[in-house]
Amino acid sequence: MSDSIAVTAHNLYKFFGRRPRDAVRRLENGESRDVVSRTGTPAVIDASFEVKKGEIFVVMGLSGSGKSTLIRMLNGLVEPTSGTVTIDGTVITGASPARVREVRRRSVSMVFQHFALLPHRTVLDNAAYSLEIQGVPAAERRERALAVVRRVGLDGWENKLPGELSGGMQQRVGLARALAADTDILLMDEAFSALDPLIRREMQEQLIELQAEYDKTIIFITHDLNEAMFIGDRIAVMRDGRIVQVGTPEEILTDPATDYVAQFVKDVDRARVLTAASVMEPVRALVSLTAGPRAALRVMRDLQTSAVFVVGEGRRYLGVVRDRDVMRLVRNSDPDLSSVIERPTSSVTGETALSELFEASVESALPVAVVDSRDRLLGVIPRVTLLGALGNVSTTTGEIDLVEPAPTISVEVITQTLLATAQQPQGALVTANEGSK
Ligand SMILES: Nc1ncnc2c1ncn2[C@@H]1O[C@H](COP(=O)(O)OP(=O)(O)OP(=O)(O)O)[C@@H](O)[C@H]1O
Ligand SMILES: [Mg+2]
């Protein structure tokens, strides 16, 4: 993802009704939406944001919050009452209709909720339709359309009519048509909302793949927060025409800007959104390989743990040593920790979703190690931290609050897990002192 900007919305307003400019002025002067609504609908109020090139930017909000109106202003289908839209450096607001059409043709395609396919044309011809409008010669059209139709998984269906396809397949045609147009920007208005949950999930996954492969900038509208969290690099949350927060899924989840957003994110599947990096803690029980067995024992005594993490040169993660093994080395005057280092759990990277940590966390009582791409130890995730993060995240700091019992994971579950941990012979709850008896 580069840092250059694909789309800018600057103080956008859209008022449907009488004397729209006057209504906007009243809103700017602080008059409430309710009062201004007496003469019409303030569909979008003072929306400003930038969408970066190569980003999936999601606009999320309930029905009527202004999402479609907003996205239609972005491609010039709806003229803003005030404010400006810039696409790839060109201000389209107030430009001539011909100019707007030109920018749209060159830069922006749209995928609709109800597919908007031409019923009497084949899958291939539907996919090629945007190319036809662009005046691309027939042979090239066919070739390009065929490539995208295959890419979206419709190999063998090229000559069918839309009516012969399932909903999910029809939307693949819609996607193929938008991809064939080869514009940098893709606008998708509730594109997956009409699909069954399983098909929908498949389409979301494929969209993320396609985005990476074709390096598109995607603006995706949905009223489904789980969908927003799954596919969005950043999410704009809309309420009653206003954007109330723009942030990454993690920011929205851990630091909701308003009570409204907090209410919204209450039901989100945290395990799939939060990453290892967002909940990991600094490694306290840590020694370097060169420090040797005595230093390792000292750390275990000081911290009252029965194991420490060991790193090599440049903080490279080597594994864990346990108290008994280290005691034996000290008794034998062996200065080298290498022979007793274990890798009890596979390490994970910072981007790993918490949902993928359960296994590692259950396998071993020791905290899960988080490493970077060069295998350097970044932090650790103790099991209680993992459990805590899934139920109870402080809204102000994003830090894990372990004092309050988690609302979604019961105290019993945490207790049982911890008891199971204690019963394991190699459990981390044995202190260094006990181990040395
Ligand atoms: N052409 C129009 N004329 C008058 N009012 C409109 C027009 N288009 C939209 N509105 C109103 O503007 C408000 C925002 O509508 P919009 O379609 O943008 O919302 P939305 O978030 O896309 O909703 P949904 O999730 O139902 O698609 C609504 O109150 C709607 O009735
Ligand atoms: Mg809509």
PDB file of C-alpha atoms in Angstrom, residues 27 52 57 108 121 165 167 187 194 197 219 224 255 284 290-291 336 365 393 404 409:
ATOM      1  CA  LEU A  27     -26.028  22.857   9.632  1.00  0.00           C
ATOM      2  CA  LYS A  52      -5.100   5.838   0.138  1.00  0.00           C
ATOM      3  CA  PHE A  57     -11.816   1.609   2.807  1.00  0.00           C
ATOM      4  CA  VAL A 108     -13.787   4.335 -11.193  1.00  0.00           C
ATOM      5  CA  ARG A 121     -26.216 -11.194 -22.508  1.00  0.00           C
ATOM      6  CA  LEU A 165     -26.507 -18.561 -12.286  1.00  0.00           C
ATOM      7  CA  GLY A 167     -26.698 -15.204  -6.654  1.00  0.00           C
ATOM      8  CA  LEU A 187     -16.778   1.265  -5.501  1.00  0.00           C
ATOM      9  CA  ALA A 194     -27.781 -10.217  -1.002  1.00  0.00           C
ATOM     10  CA  PRO A 197     -23.492 -16.153   4.645  1.00  0.00           C
ATOM     11  CA  ILE A 219     -14.372   1.690  -1.260  1.00  0.00           C
ATOM     12  CA  ASP A 224     -22.478  -5.435   8.570  1.00  0.00           C
ATOM     13  CA  ASP A 255     -10.988   2.720  21.114  1.00  0.00           C
ATOM     14  CA  ARG A 284      10.084  -9.887  31.436  1.00  0.00           C
ATOM     15  CA  THR A 290      25.455 -15.721  26.462  1.00  0.00           C
ATOM     16  CA  ALA A 291      24.315 -14.775  29.985  1.00  0.00           C
ATOM     17  CA  ASP A 336      25.969 -23.261  28.232  1.00  0.00           C
ATOM     18  CA  ALA A 365       1.215 -23.312  29.792  1.00  0.00           C
ATOM     19  CA  VAL A 393     -10.698  -4.504  26.558  1.00  0.00           C
ATOM     20  CA  GLU A 404     -13.026  -7.138  35.982  1.00  0.00           C
ATOM     21  CA  ILE A 409     -15.886 -15.553  28.701  1.00  0.00           C
TER      22      ILE A 409
END
